[in-house]
XYZ file of C-alpha atoms in Angstrom:
484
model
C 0.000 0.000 0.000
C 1.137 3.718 -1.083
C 2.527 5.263 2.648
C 0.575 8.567 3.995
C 0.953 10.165 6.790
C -1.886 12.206 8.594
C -2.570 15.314 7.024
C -1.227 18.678 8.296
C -1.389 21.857 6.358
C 1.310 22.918 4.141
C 2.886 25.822 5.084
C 5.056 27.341 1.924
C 9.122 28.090 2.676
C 9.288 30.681 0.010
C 12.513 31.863 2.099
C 14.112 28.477 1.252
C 13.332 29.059 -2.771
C 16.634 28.870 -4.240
C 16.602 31.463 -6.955
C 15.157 30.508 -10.734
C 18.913 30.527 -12.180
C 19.677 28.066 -9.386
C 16.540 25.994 -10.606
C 17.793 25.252 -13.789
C 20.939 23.400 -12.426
C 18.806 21.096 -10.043
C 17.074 17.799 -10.813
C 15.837 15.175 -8.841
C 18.537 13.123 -6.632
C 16.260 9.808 -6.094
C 15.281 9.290 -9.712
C 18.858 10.073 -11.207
C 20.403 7.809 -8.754
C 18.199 5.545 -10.037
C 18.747 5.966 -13.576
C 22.644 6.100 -12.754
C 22.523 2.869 -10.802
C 20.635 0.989 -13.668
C 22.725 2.487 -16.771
C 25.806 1.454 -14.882
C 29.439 3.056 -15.079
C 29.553 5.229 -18.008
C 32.648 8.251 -18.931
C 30.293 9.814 -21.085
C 33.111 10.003 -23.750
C 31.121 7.498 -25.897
C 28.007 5.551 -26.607
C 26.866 3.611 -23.674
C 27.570 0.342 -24.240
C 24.822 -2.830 -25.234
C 24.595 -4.098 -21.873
C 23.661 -0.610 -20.699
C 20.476 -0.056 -22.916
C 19.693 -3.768 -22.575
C 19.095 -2.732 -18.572
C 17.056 0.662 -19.744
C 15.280 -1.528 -21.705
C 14.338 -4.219 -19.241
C 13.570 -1.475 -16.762
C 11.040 -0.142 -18.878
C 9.239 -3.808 -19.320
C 9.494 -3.787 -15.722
C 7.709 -0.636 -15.135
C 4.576 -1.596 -16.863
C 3.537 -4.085 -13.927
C 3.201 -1.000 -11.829
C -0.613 -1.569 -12.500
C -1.914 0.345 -9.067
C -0.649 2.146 -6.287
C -1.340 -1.064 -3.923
C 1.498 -2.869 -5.702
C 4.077 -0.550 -5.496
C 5.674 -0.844 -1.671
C 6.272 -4.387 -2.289
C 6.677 -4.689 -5.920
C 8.347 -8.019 -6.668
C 8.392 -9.682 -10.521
C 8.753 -13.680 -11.336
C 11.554 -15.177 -10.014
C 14.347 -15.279 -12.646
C 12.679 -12.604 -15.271
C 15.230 -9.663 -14.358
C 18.925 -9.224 -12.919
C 18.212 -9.048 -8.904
C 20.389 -6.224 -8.603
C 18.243 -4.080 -11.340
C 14.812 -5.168 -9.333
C 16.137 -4.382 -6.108
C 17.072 -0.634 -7.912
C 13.728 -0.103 -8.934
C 12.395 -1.761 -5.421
C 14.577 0.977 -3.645
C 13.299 3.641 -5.882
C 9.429 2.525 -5.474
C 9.795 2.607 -1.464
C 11.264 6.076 -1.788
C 9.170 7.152 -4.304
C 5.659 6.404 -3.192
C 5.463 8.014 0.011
C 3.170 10.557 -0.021
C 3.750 13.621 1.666
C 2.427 14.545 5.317
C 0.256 17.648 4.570
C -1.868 15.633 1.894
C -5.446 15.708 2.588
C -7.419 12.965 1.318
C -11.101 15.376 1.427
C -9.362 18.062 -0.961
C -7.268 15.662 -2.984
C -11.682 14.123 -3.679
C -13.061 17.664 -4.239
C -10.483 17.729 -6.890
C -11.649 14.474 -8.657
C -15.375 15.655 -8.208
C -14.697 18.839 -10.227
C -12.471 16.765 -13.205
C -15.980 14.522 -13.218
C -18.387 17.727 -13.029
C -15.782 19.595 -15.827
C -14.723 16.921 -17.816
C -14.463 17.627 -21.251
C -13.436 21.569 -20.392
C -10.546 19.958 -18.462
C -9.708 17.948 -21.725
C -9.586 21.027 -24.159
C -7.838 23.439 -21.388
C -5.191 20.997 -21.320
C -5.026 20.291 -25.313
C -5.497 24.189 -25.896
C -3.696 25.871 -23.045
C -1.582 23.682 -20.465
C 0.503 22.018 -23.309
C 0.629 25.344 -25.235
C 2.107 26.821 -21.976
C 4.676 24.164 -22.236
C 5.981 25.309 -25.365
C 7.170 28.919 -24.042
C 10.096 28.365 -22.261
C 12.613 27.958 -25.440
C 14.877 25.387 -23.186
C 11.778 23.256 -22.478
C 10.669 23.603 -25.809
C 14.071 22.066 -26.781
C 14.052 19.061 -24.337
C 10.036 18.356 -25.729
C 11.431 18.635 -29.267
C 14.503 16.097 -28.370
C 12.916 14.114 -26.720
C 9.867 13.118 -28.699
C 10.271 15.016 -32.150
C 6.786 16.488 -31.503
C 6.718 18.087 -34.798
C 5.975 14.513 -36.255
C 4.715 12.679 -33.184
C 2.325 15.308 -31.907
C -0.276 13.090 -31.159
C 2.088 10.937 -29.286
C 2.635 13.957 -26.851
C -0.730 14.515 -26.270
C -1.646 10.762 -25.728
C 1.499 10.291 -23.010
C -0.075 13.742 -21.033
C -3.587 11.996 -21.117
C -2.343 8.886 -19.965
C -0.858 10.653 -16.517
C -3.415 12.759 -16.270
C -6.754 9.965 -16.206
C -4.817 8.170 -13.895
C -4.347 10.359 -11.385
C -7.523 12.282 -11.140
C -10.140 9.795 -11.327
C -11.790 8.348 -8.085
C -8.837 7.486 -6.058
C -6.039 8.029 -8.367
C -3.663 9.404 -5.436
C -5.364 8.149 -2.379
C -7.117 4.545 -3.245
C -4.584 1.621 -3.290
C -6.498 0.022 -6.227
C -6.056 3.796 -8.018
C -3.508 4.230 -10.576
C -2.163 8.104 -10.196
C 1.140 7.271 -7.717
C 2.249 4.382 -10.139
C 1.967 6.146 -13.178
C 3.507 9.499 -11.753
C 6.278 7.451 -10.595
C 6.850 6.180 -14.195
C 7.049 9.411 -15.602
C 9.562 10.763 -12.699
C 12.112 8.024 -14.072
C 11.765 8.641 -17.594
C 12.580 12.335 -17.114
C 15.632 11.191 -15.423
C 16.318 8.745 -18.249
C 16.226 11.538 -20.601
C 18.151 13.639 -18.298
C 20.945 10.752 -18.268
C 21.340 10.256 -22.140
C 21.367 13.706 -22.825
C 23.825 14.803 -20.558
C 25.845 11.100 -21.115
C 26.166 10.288 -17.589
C 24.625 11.351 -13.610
C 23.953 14.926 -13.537
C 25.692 15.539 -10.726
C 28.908 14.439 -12.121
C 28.732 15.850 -15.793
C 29.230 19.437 -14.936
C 30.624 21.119 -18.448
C 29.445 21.113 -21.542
C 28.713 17.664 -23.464
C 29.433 16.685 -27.164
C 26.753 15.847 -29.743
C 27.541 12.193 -30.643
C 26.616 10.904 -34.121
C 24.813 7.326 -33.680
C 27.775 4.274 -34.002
C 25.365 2.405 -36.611
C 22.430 2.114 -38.198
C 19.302 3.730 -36.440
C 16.950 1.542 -34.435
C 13.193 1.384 -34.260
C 10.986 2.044 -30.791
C 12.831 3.253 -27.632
C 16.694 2.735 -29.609
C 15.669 5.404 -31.218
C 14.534 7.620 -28.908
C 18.088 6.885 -26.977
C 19.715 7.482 -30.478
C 18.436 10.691 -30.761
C 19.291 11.844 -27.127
C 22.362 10.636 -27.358
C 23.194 12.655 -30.475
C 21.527 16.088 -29.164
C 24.755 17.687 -27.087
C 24.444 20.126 -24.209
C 25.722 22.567 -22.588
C 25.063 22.698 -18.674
C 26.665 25.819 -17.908
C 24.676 28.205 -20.380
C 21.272 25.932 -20.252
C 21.656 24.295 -16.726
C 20.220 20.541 -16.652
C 17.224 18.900 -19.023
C 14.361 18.122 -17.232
C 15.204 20.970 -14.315
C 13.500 21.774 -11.159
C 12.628 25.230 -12.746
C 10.656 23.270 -15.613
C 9.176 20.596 -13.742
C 7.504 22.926 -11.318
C 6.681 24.989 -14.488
C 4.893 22.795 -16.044
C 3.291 21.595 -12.858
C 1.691 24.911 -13.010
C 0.308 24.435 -16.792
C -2.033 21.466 -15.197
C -3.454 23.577 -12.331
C -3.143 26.800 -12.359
C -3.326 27.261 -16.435
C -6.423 24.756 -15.877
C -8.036 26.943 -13.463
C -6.903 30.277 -14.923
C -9.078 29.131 -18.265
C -11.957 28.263 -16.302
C -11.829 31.869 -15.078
C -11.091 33.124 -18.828
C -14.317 31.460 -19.793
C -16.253 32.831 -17.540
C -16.941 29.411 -15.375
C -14.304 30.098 -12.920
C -14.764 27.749 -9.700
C -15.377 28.716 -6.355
C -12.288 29.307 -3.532
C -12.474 26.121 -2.323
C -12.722 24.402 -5.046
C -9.670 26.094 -6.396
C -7.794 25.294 -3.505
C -8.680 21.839 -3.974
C -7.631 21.422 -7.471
C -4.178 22.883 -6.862
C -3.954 20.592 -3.829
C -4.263 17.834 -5.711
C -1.733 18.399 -8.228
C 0.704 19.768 -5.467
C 0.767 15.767 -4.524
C 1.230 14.964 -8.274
C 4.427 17.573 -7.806
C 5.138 15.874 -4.687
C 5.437 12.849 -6.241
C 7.039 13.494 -9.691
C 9.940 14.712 -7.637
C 9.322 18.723 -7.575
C 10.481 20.226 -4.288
C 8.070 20.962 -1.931
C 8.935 24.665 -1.636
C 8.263 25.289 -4.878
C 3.918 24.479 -4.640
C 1.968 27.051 -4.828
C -0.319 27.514 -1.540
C -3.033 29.302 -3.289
C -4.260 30.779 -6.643
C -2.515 34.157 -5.858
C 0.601 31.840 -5.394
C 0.169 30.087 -8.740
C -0.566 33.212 -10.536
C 2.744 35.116 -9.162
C 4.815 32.142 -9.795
C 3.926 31.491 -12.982
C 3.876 35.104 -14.274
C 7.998 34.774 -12.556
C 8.530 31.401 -13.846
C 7.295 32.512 -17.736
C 9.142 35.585 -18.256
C 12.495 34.323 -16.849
C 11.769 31.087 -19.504
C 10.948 33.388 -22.150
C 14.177 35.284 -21.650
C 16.221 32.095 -22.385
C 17.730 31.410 -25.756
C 17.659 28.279 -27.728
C 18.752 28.011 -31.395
C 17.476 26.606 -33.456
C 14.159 27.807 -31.722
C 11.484 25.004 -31.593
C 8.749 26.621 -29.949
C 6.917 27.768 -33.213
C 7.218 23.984 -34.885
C 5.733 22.002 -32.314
C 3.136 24.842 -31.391
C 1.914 24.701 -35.295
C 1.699 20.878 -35.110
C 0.094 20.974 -32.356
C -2.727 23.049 -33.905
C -2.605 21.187 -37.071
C -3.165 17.823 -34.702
C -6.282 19.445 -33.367
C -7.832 20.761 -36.247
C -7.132 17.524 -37.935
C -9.290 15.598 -34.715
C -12.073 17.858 -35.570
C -14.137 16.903 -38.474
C -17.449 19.271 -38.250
C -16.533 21.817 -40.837
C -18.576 24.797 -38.452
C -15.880 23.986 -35.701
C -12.686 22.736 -37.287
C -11.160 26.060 -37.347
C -12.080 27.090 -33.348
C -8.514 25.604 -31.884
C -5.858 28.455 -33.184
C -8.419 31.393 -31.755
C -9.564 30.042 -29.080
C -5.625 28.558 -28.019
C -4.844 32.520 -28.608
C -7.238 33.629 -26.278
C -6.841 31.408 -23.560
C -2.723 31.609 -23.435
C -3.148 35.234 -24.331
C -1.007 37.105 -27.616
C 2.260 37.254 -25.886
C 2.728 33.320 -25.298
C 0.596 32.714 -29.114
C 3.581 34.487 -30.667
C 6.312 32.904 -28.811
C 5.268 29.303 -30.059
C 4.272 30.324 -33.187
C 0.384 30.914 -33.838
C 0.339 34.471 -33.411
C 0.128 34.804 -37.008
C -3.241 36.107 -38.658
C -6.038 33.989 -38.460
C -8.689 33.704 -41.655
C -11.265 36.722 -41.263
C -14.143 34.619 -41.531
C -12.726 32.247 -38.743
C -11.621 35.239 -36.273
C -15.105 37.383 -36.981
C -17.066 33.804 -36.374
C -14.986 32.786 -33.638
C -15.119 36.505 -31.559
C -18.674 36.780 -32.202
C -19.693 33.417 -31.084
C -17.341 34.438 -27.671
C -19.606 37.614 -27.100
C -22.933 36.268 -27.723
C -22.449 33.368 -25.489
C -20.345 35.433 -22.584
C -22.910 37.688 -23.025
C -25.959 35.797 -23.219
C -24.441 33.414 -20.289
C -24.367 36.649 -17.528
C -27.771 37.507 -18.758
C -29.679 33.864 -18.300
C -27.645 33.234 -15.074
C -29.369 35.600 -12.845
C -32.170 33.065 -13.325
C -30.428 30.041 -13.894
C -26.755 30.110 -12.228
C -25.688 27.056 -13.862
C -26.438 27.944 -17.362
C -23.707 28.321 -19.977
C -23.789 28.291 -23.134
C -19.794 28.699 -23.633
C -19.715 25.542 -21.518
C -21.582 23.786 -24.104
C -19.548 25.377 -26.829
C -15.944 23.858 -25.421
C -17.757 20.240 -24.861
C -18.092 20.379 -28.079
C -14.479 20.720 -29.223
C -13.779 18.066 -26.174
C -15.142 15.633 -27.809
C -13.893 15.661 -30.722
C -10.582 16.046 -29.305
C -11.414 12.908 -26.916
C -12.526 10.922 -29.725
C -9.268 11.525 -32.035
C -6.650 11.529 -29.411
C -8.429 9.472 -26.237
C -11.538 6.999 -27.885
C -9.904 5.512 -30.931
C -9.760 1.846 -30.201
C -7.405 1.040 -32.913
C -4.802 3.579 -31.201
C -5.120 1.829 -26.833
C -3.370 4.043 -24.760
C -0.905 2.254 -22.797
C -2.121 1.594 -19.611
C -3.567 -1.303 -17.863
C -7.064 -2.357 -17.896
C -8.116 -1.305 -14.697
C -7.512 2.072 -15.845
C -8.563 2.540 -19.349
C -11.970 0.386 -18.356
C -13.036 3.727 -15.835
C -11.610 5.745 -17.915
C -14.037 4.694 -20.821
C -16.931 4.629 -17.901
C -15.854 8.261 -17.132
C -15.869 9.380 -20.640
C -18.933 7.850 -22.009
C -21.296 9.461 -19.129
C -19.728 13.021 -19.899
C -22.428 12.707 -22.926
C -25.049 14.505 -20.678
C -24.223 17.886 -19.231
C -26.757 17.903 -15.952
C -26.513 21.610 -15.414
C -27.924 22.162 -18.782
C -31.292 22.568 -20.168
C -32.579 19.774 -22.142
C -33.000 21.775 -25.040
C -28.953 22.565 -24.874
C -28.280 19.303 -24.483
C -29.872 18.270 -27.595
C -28.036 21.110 -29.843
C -24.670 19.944 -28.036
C -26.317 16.041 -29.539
C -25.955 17.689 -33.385
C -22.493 18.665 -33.064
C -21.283 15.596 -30.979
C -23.025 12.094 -30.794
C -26.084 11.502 -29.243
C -25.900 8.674 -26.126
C -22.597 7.763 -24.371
C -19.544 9.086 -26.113
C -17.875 5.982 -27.060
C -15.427 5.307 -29.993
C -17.083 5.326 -33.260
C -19.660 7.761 -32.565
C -20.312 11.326 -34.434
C -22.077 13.651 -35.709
C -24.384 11.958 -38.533
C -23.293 8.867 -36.913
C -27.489 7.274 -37.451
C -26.962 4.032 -35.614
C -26.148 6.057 -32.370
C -28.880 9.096 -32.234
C -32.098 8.678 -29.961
C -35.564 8.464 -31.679
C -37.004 12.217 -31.701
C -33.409 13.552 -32.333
């Protein structure tokens, strides 16, 4: 079972913050022990040697029967299917890694899974449309995304990895339930950010404390994870002008694009949540920071926190260099993925405005969609966002829960959901017991309860009528309700 101790409040150590510059040069000391101790010895003069990626390899197998947080504290596979001295690693690193930290509170960590259940499909398009836009701003992070995955030409792939942390952790008991999934899957991610921090920088962090050589590949390039290695390998860095890949500056950066960017664009569409519920949401995630290995003084205590860190946090990542830059390739792939997942003509172009408004012009021109959208998409898109702002604070001083911009970003949601989330030719990876609630989840976010029926059935015409499973759509026959 995951450890927890009772919960206390958190009280912030701002005074302990080292300063941003002195961010960038730490990592995380657990997982890139880790890392180190399963790589082996390694000068970081040359390739690493068979052996070595044979053990990264086997490590990764490994991790994928980390099914639910109950099986982490005494993870143990089949006799005889790994080296003992590589399980008892990851054992080491899994005791460590799952404890959870003393000022978690199980009530607020709930509250938070109640609102991703009540918000659903918002959350979904705030993440595709602002959190992983966010990402791209920092030029050095924008680098270590582009190395790392190629997002340019794996886009999707980016945005199916973030959904497959994020389900996990905020549905029922992701982070508190020992049958959840969030602390296992977290704890996955936390070592392949070290692994990536390890073959880019050829060696432990804390010993590789110059500048590192680009290596060309010693033969021919291989397929699946080889090549990912291959091409991190192969990058070069330069630790002194960039500090280290995967940093504490950009993990608690992007820890910030999941809660407060999240809550920010509730607020920006004029659903913003209550205090509380606020508060709860960034609690939550604060244990997801916890537990990915960002330092504890770097959570934000409340909104006000999360806004003045992240306003810091941006401008000092926007003031880095990288070169070549590849913020404005993997932001225009990124809206070319979306538009792509859309296929109702009336909606197809709504991603590139709407991404615009909710990161604001500043960050749009940094990753490259700042550019001039089509007139007849901008004038469509800006007056649909003042009729239904408009029309929303008129109807709710009779109805509070009416909204018809609600309705409006369901709708892209879904069809971002069923592209990237629903496509049962395309499984994400994860285990059963998390894609079969996840599927639950999805398919009863069909019916918006705080919505007249009449909005309901307009959201029907533009989505699918019933659950929202794979296969369905608009003019989809077989799945529409008599009467509809």
């Amino acid at each position: 079972m995951v450890a927890m101790a009772a919960p206390r409040k958190r009280t912030p150590r701002m005074s302990t913050v080292p300063s941003l510059e002195a961010l960038t040069r730490l990592a995380d000391p657990l997982a890139d022990r880790t890392v180190a101790a399963i790589v082996g010895p390694w000068d970081g003069t040359s390739q690493p040697g068979a052996d070595a990626i044979a053990r990264l390899a086997t490590a990764t197998r490994l991790m994928a029967q980390w099914r639910n947080n109950a099986s982490l504290a005494d993870w143990q596979p089949a006799p005889g299917s790994a080296d003992p001295a590589l399980v008892e690693t990851l054992r080491a690193y899994l005791r460590e890694g799952c404890r959870l930290p003393a000022w978690l509170d199980p009530a607020r960590v709930a509250r938070a899974e109640a609102i991703f259940m009540h918000e659903g499909p918002l959350s979904c398009t705030l993440l595709f449309c602002a959190s992983l836009p966010e990402c791209y701003v920092p030029p050095q992070l924008a680098e270590v995304l582009h190395v790392a995955g190629q997002l340019e030409a794996h886009t999707e792939h980016r945005i199916r990895q973030t959904a497959a942390m994020v389900f996990p952790v905020m549905l029922k008991g992701g982070l508190t339930d020992p049958a959840g999934s969030g602390i296992a899957q977290v704890l996955k991610v936390r070592l392949i950010h070290a692994t990536i921090r390890h073959l880019i920088l050829h060696g432990d962090p804390e010993q590789m404390p110059g500048a590192v050589a680009a290596q060309r590949p010693a033969g021919p390039s291989a397929g699946g994870h080889g090549a990912l290695y291959e091409a991190l390998l192969a990058h070069g860095w330069d630790i002194g002008a960039r500090g280290l890949p995967c940093n504490q500056f950009e993990l608690a950066y992007t820890l910030l694009t999941f809660h407060y960017v999240f809550l920010r664009g509730m607020r920006t569409l004029g659903l913003g949540l209550a205090p509380a519920d606020e508060d709860a949401f960034l609690h939550a995630w604060n244990v997801v920071g916890h537990v990915l290995g960002v330092r504890d003084d770097l959570l934000p205590a409340s909104y006000d926190d999360a806004a003045a860190s992240f306003e810091r946090m941006q401008a000092f990542g926007r003031a880095q260099t990288a070169a070549p830059d590849a913020r404005p390739g993997l932001g225009q792939a990124l809206m070319q993925a979306m538009a792509q997942a859309i296929r109702l003509p009336v909606i197809r172009g709504i991603p590139v405005p709407l991404c615009q408004w909710l990161i604001g012009p500043a960050s749009a021109r940094d990753i490259g969609i700042g550019g001039a959208v089509p007139w007849p998409t901008r004038l469509a898109f800006g007056i649909g966002r003042f009729l239904s702002l408009s029309l929303d604070r008129l109807v709710r001083r009779f109805r509070p829960n009416f909204s018809l911009s609600r309705m409006l970003v369901r709708v892209v949601g879904y069809h971002l959901l069923k592209r990237f989330l629903l496509d049962q030719t395309r499984p994400l990876g994860l285990p059963e017991q998390v894609l079969d609630p996840m599927r639950v989840t999805v398919a009863a976010w069909h019916d918006e309860p705080r919505a007249p029926a009449w909005l309901n059935r307009v959201e029907d015409r533009w989505t699918t009528t019933g659950p929202w499973l794979a296969g369905g759509g608009p003019g989809d026959m077989n799945n529409r309700r008599p009467g509809v």
